[in-house]
PDB file of C-alpha atoms in Angstrom:
ATOM      1  CA  MET A  20      14.569 141.555  70.285  1.00 57.00           C
ATOM      2  CA  LYS A  21      14.678 141.431  74.122  1.00 52.00           C
ATOM      3  CA  LYS A  22      17.939 139.456  73.997  1.00 52.00           C
ATOM      4  CA  ILE A  23      19.543 142.069  71.742  1.00 53.00           C
ATOM      5  CA  LEU A  24      18.429 144.953  73.989  1.00 46.00           C
ATOM      6  CA  GLY A  25      19.669 143.059  77.052  1.00 46.00           C
ATOM      7  CA  ALA A  26      23.044 142.470  75.399  1.00 45.00           C
ATOM      8  CA  ILE A  27      23.352 146.133  74.385  1.00 45.00           C
ATOM      9  CA  LEU A  28      22.437 147.274  77.895  1.00 42.00           C
ATOM     10  CA  SER A  29      25.026 144.877  79.396  1.00 43.00           C
ATOM     11  CA  VAL A  30      27.732 146.222  77.099  1.00 39.00           C
ATOM     12  CA  ILE A  31      26.890 149.822  78.044  1.00 42.00           C
ATOM     13  CA  VAL A  32      26.947 149.036  81.763  1.00 39.00           C
ATOM     14  CA  LEU A  33      30.258 147.177  81.439  1.00 40.00           C
ATOM     15  CA  ALA A  34      31.731 150.065  79.439  1.00 42.00           C
ATOM     16  CA  LEU A  35      30.731 152.663  82.050  1.00 41.00           C
ATOM     17  CA  LEU A  36      31.760 150.649  85.110  1.00 39.00           C
ATOM     18  CA  PRO A  37      35.561 151.056  84.764  1.00 40.00           C
ATOM     19  CA  ALA A  38      35.225 154.803  84.135  1.00 39.00           C
ATOM     20  CA  SER A  39      33.278 155.301  87.351  1.00 39.00           C
ATOM     21  CA  CYS A  40      35.822 153.262  89.331  1.00 40.00           C
ATOM     22  CA  LEU A  41      38.716 155.296  88.000  1.00 35.00           C
ATOM     23  CA  ARG A  42      37.146 158.578  89.067  1.00 40.00           C
ATOM     24  CA  GLU A  43      36.628 157.318  92.622  1.00 45.00           C
ATOM     25  CA  GLY A  44      40.182 155.952  92.805  1.00 42.00           C
ATOM     26  CA  GLU A  45      41.676 159.222  91.615  1.00 40.00           C
ATOM     27  CA  ARG A  46      39.849 161.049  94.370  1.00 51.00           C
ATOM     28  CA  TYR A  47      41.931 159.297  97.034  1.00 84.00           C
ATOM     29  CA  SER A  48      45.371 159.145  95.424  1.00 91.00           C
ATOM     30  CA  ARG A  49      47.874 161.930  94.995  1.00 94.00           C
ATOM     31  CA  PHE A  50      51.233 161.852  93.205  1.00 97.00           C
ATOM     32  CA  HIS A  51      54.093 164.310  92.800  1.00 97.00           C
ATOM     33  CA  THR A  52      56.400 164.008  89.807  1.00 97.00           C
ATOM     34  CA  MET A  53      59.971 164.937  90.654  1.00 97.00           C
ATOM     35  CA  ALA A  54      61.632 167.372  88.248  1.00 95.00           C
ATOM     36  CA  ASP A  55      64.544 165.657  86.480  1.00 96.00           C
ATOM     37  CA  ALA A  56      63.928 162.587  88.711  1.00 96.00           C
ATOM     38  CA  ARG A  57      65.644 164.364  91.620  1.00 97.00           C
ATOM     39  CA  TRP A  58      64.300 164.944  95.125  1.00 97.00           C
ATOM     40  CA  ILE A  59      66.086 167.710  97.019  1.00 96.00           C
ATOM     41  CA  TYR A  60      66.282 167.389 100.819  1.00 95.00           C
ATOM     42  CA  GLY A  61      64.426 170.629 101.521  1.00 92.00           C
ATOM     43  CA  ASP A  62      61.498 169.828  99.209  1.00 96.00           C
ATOM     44  CA  THR A  63      58.525 168.891 101.379  1.00 96.00           C
ATOM     45  CA  LEU A  64      55.673 167.375  99.412  1.00 97.00           C
ATOM     46  CA  ARG A  65      52.071 168.124 100.410  1.00 95.00           C
ATOM     47  CA  PHE A  66      49.234 165.679  99.813  1.00 94.00           C
ATOM     48  CA  ASP A  67      45.724 167.084 100.253  1.00 90.00           C
ATOM     49  CA  PHE A  68      43.024 164.496 100.966  1.00 84.00           C
ATOM     50  CA  SER A  69      40.351 167.003 102.042  1.00 79.00           C
ATOM     51  CA  GLU A  70      37.964 165.616  99.401  1.00 74.00           C
ATOM     52  CA  ALA A  71      38.121 162.261 101.140  1.00 69.00           C
ATOM     53  CA  ALA A  72      37.627 163.845 104.568  1.00 64.00           C
ATOM     54  CA  GLY A  73      34.817 166.122 103.462  1.00 62.00           C
ATOM     55  CA  ALA A  74      35.034 169.801 102.651  1.00 53.00           C
ATOM     56  CA  ASP A  75      33.509 171.122 105.877  1.00 54.00           C
ATOM     57  CA  SER A  76      33.690 170.429 109.600  1.00 53.00           C
ATOM     58  CA  THR A  77      30.249 168.766 109.637  1.00 56.00           C
ATOM     59  CA  ALA A  78      31.394 165.926 107.399  1.00 61.00           C
ATOM     60  CA  THR A  79      31.654 162.471 108.893  1.00 69.00           C
ATOM     61  CA  PRO A  80      35.293 161.481 109.545  1.00 76.00           C
ATOM     62  CA  VAL A  81      36.690 158.827 107.231  1.00 80.00           C
ATOM     63  CA  ALA A  82      38.968 156.026 108.434  1.00 85.00           C
ATOM     64  CA  GLY A  83      41.226 153.982 106.205  1.00 88.00           C
ATOM     65  CA  ASP A  84      44.702 152.815 105.309  1.00 92.00           C
ATOM     66  CA  LEU A  85      47.536 154.954 103.956  1.00 94.00           C
ATOM     67  CA  LEU A  86      50.022 153.694 101.381  1.00 96.00           C
ATOM     68  CA  ILE A  87      53.184 155.415 100.201  1.00 97.00           C
ATOM     69  CA  VAL A  88      54.278 154.753  96.631  1.00 97.00           C
ATOM     70  CA  VAL A  89      57.841 155.283  95.379  1.00 98.00           C
ATOM     71  CA  ARG A  90      58.558 155.144  91.645  1.00 97.00           C
ATOM     72  CA  HIS A  91      62.245 154.999  90.874  1.00 97.00           C
ATOM     73  CA  SER A  92      64.667 153.834  88.210  1.00 96.00           C
ATOM     74  CA  ARG A  93      67.213 151.063  88.475  1.00 93.00           C
ATOM     75  CA  SER A  94      69.942 153.682  88.897  1.00 95.00           C
ATOM     76  CA  TYR A  95      68.657 154.611  92.382  1.00 97.00           C
ATOM     77  CA  PRO A  96      71.813 153.880  94.421  1.00 96.00           C
ATOM     78  CA  TYR A  97      70.244 152.773  97.723  1.00 97.00           C
ATOM     79  CA  SER A  98      68.217 149.772  98.870  1.00 97.00           C
ATOM     80  CA  ASN A  99      65.802 151.892 100.902  1.00 98.00           C
ATOM     81  CA  ILE A 100      64.484 155.386 101.448  1.00 98.00           C
ATOM     82  CA  TRP A 101      63.952 157.116 104.802  1.00 98.00           C
ATOM     83  CA  LEU A 102      60.938 159.415 104.891  1.00 98.00           C
ATOM     84  CA  GLU A 103      59.307 161.734 107.394  1.00 97.00           C
ATOM     85  CA  LEU A 104      55.508 161.737 107.281  1.00 96.00           C
ATOM     86  CA  GLY A 105      53.683 164.551 109.033  1.00 92.00           C
ATOM     87  CA  ASP A 106      50.465 166.507 109.186  1.00 86.00           C
ATOM     88  CA  ALA A 107      50.057 170.043 107.878  1.00 79.00           C
ATOM     89  CA  THR A 108      50.379 171.567 111.346  1.00 77.00           C
ATOM     90  CA  GLY A 109      53.754 169.937 111.991  1.00 76.00           C
ATOM     91  CA  MET A 110      52.515 168.634 115.339  1.00 77.00           C
ATOM     92  CA  ARG A 111      52.572 164.947 114.402  1.00 82.00           C
ATOM     93  CA  ARG A 112      55.449 163.275 112.598  1.00 89.00           C
ATOM     94  CA  ASP A 113      56.590 159.750 111.950  1.00 94.00           C
ATOM     95  CA  THR A 114      59.777 158.324 110.470  1.00 96.00           C
ATOM     96  CA  LEU A 115      59.414 155.608 107.820  1.00 97.00           C
ATOM     97  CA  ASN A 116      61.909 153.249 106.225  1.00 98.00           C
ATOM     98  CA  ILE A 117      60.667 151.872 102.918  1.00 98.00           C
ATOM     99  CA  LEU A 118      62.707 149.040 101.448  1.00 97.00           C
ATOM    100  CA  LEU A 119      63.222 149.265  97.694  1.00 97.00           C
ATOM    101  CA  ALA A 120      65.599 146.325  97.237  1.00 96.00           C
ATOM    102  CA  ASP A 121      66.482 143.125  99.093  1.00 95.00           C
ATOM    103  CA  VAL A 122      69.914 142.263 100.536  1.00 94.00           C
ATOM    104  CA  TYR A 123      70.998 140.906  97.127  1.00 93.00           C
ATOM    105  CA  GLY A 124      70.137 144.126  95.315  1.00 91.00           C
ATOM    106  CA  ARG A 125      66.978 142.801  93.642  1.00 93.00           C
ATOM    107  CA  ARG A 126      64.386 145.540  93.347  1.00 93.00           C
ATOM    108  CA  LEU A 127      61.157 145.039  95.286  1.00 94.00           C
ATOM    109  CA  GLY A 128      57.765 146.000  93.931  1.00 93.00           C
ATOM    110  CA  HIS A 129      56.838 145.936  90.285  1.00 93.00           C
ATOM    111  CA  GLY A 130      58.577 147.258  87.258  1.00 89.00           C
ATOM    112  CA  LEU A 131      58.927 147.218  83.539  1.00 85.00           C
ATOM    113  CA  GLY A 132      62.342 147.777  82.046  1.00 85.00           C
ATOM    114  CA  THR A 133      64.387 150.084  84.234  1.00 90.00           C
ATOM    115  CA  ASP A 134      61.520 151.632  86.221  1.00 94.00           C
ATOM    116  CA  PHE A 135      60.123 150.207  89.459  1.00 96.00           C
ATOM    117  CA  GLN A 136      57.211 151.023  91.715  1.00 97.00           C
ATOM    118  CA  ARG A 137      57.068 150.041  95.366  1.00 97.00           C
ATOM    119  CA  ALA A 138      53.947 150.566  97.475  1.00 96.00           C
ATOM    120  CA  ASP A 139      53.986 150.084 101.226  1.00 96.00           C
ATOM    121  CA  THR A 140      51.168 150.376 103.741  1.00 95.00           C
ATOM    122  CA  VAL A 141      52.470 152.785 106.377  1.00 95.00           C
ATOM    123  CA  ALA A 142      49.354 153.349 108.517  1.00 92.00           C
ATOM    124  CA  ARG A 143      46.163 151.414 109.135  1.00 93.00           C
ATOM    125  CA  GLY A 144      42.965 152.883 110.523  1.00 89.00           C
ATOM    126  CA  ILE A 145      43.978 156.526 110.314  1.00 86.00           C
ATOM    127  CA  VAL A 146      41.147 159.046 110.483  1.00 84.00           C
ATOM    128  CA  LEU A 147      40.748 162.012 108.152  1.00 78.00           C
ATOM    129  CA  ALA A 148      38.398 164.279 110.079  1.00 72.00           C
ATOM    130  CA  ASP A 149      38.729 167.689 108.430  1.00 65.00           C
ATOM    131  CA  SER A 150      40.825 169.562 105.907  1.00 62.00           C
ATOM    132  CA  ALA A 151      43.585 170.411 108.423  1.00 62.00           C
ATOM    133  CA  GLU A 152      44.116 166.753 109.345  1.00 67.00           C
ATOM    134  CA  ALA A 153      43.595 165.656 105.757  1.00 81.00           C
ATOM    135  CA  THR A 154      46.734 167.389 104.459  1.00 89.00           C
ATOM    136  CA  LEU A 155      49.818 165.227 104.891  1.00 93.00           C
ATOM    137  CA  THR A 156      53.444 166.167 104.257  1.00 95.00           C
ATOM    138  CA  LEU A 157      56.340 163.998 103.197  1.00 97.00           C
ATOM    139  CA  ARG A 158      60.058 164.653 102.858  1.00 97.00           C
ATOM    140  CA  HIS A 159      63.093 162.444 102.507  1.00 98.00           C
ATOM    141  CA  ILE A 160      65.554 162.340 105.398  1.00 97.00           C
ATOM    142  CA  MET A 161      68.396 160.493 103.717  1.00 97.00           C
ATOM    143  CA  ARG A 162      72.001 161.488 104.468  1.00 95.00           C
ATOM    144  CA  THR A 163      72.392 163.146 101.109  1.00 96.00           C
ATOM    145  CA  ASP A 164      71.081 166.463  99.847  1.00 96.00           C
ATOM    146  CA  THR A 165      69.637 165.231  96.564  1.00 97.00           C
ATOM    147  CA  LEU A 166      68.218 161.817  95.731  1.00 97.00           C
ATOM    148  CA  ASP A 167      68.654 160.942  92.070  1.00 97.00           C
ATOM    149  CA  ALA A 168      66.463 158.470  90.158  1.00 97.00           C
ATOM    150  CA  ILE A 169      63.300 159.158  92.206  1.00 98.00           C
ATOM    151  CA  GLU A 170      60.628 159.752  89.570  1.00 97.00           C
ATOM    152  CA  GLN A 171      57.376 160.014  91.525  1.00 97.00           C
ATOM    153  CA  ILE A 172      56.209 159.917  95.120  1.00 98.00           C
ATOM    154  CA  GLY A 173      52.597 159.230  95.906  1.00 97.00           C
ATOM    155  CA  MET A 174      50.108 158.562  98.660  1.00 96.00           C
ATOM    156  CA  ILE A 175      47.013 156.447  98.372  1.00 94.00           C
ATOM    157  CA  PHE A 176      44.258 156.599 100.969  1.00 91.00           C
ATOM    158  CA  ILE A 177      42.004 153.540 100.945  1.00 91.00           C
ATOM    159  CA  PRO A 178      38.862 154.294 102.948  1.00 87.00           C
ATOM    160  CA  GLU A 179      37.138 151.636 104.991  1.00 83.00           C
ATOM    161  CA  LYS A 180      33.625 150.743 103.941  1.00 70.00           C
ATOM    162  CA  ASN A 181      32.052 152.298 107.018  1.00 52.00           C
ATOM    163  CA  THR A 182      32.740 155.817 108.241  1.00 50.00           C
ATOM    164  CA  ILE A 183      33.281 156.738 111.875  1.00 49.00           C
ATOM    165  CA  ASP A 184      30.439 158.269 113.869  1.00 50.00           C
ATOM    166  CA  ARG A 185      31.146 161.553 115.620  1.00 45.00           C
TER     167      ARG A 185
END
């Protein structure tokens, strides 16, 4: 009888474990789906990570790594994408070049069929201290007004195990 109860308890724990991991992972990732797989030059995307940073100013700052994710189709005509990453205040900005294909035209990242996803770590050890610093903006700065075949753009914040002391 004890073996059966132990087995049932193990199955329940194993069934609940992935669900709890997914909720935590969703808390630190944000994605924007592009209408008609088109990203217009003037469209600035906002990514709010205030949940990760804490809702109030007394929360302990969180340090971690920031990844940018680009989901695109094979019909994307370029081998890279130039992006401008900034904070909500517009005071800090950085220019990023994310490679989506190699010099031979082979798509980088992972894909199934005609869709590909490329994730790139763009910052290590950044600190999300409050809601103002925890909102990041992203826009494309390619030499064309509209980028076709861009399906989704996302950011993933991976917190370090230890938080930073104030």
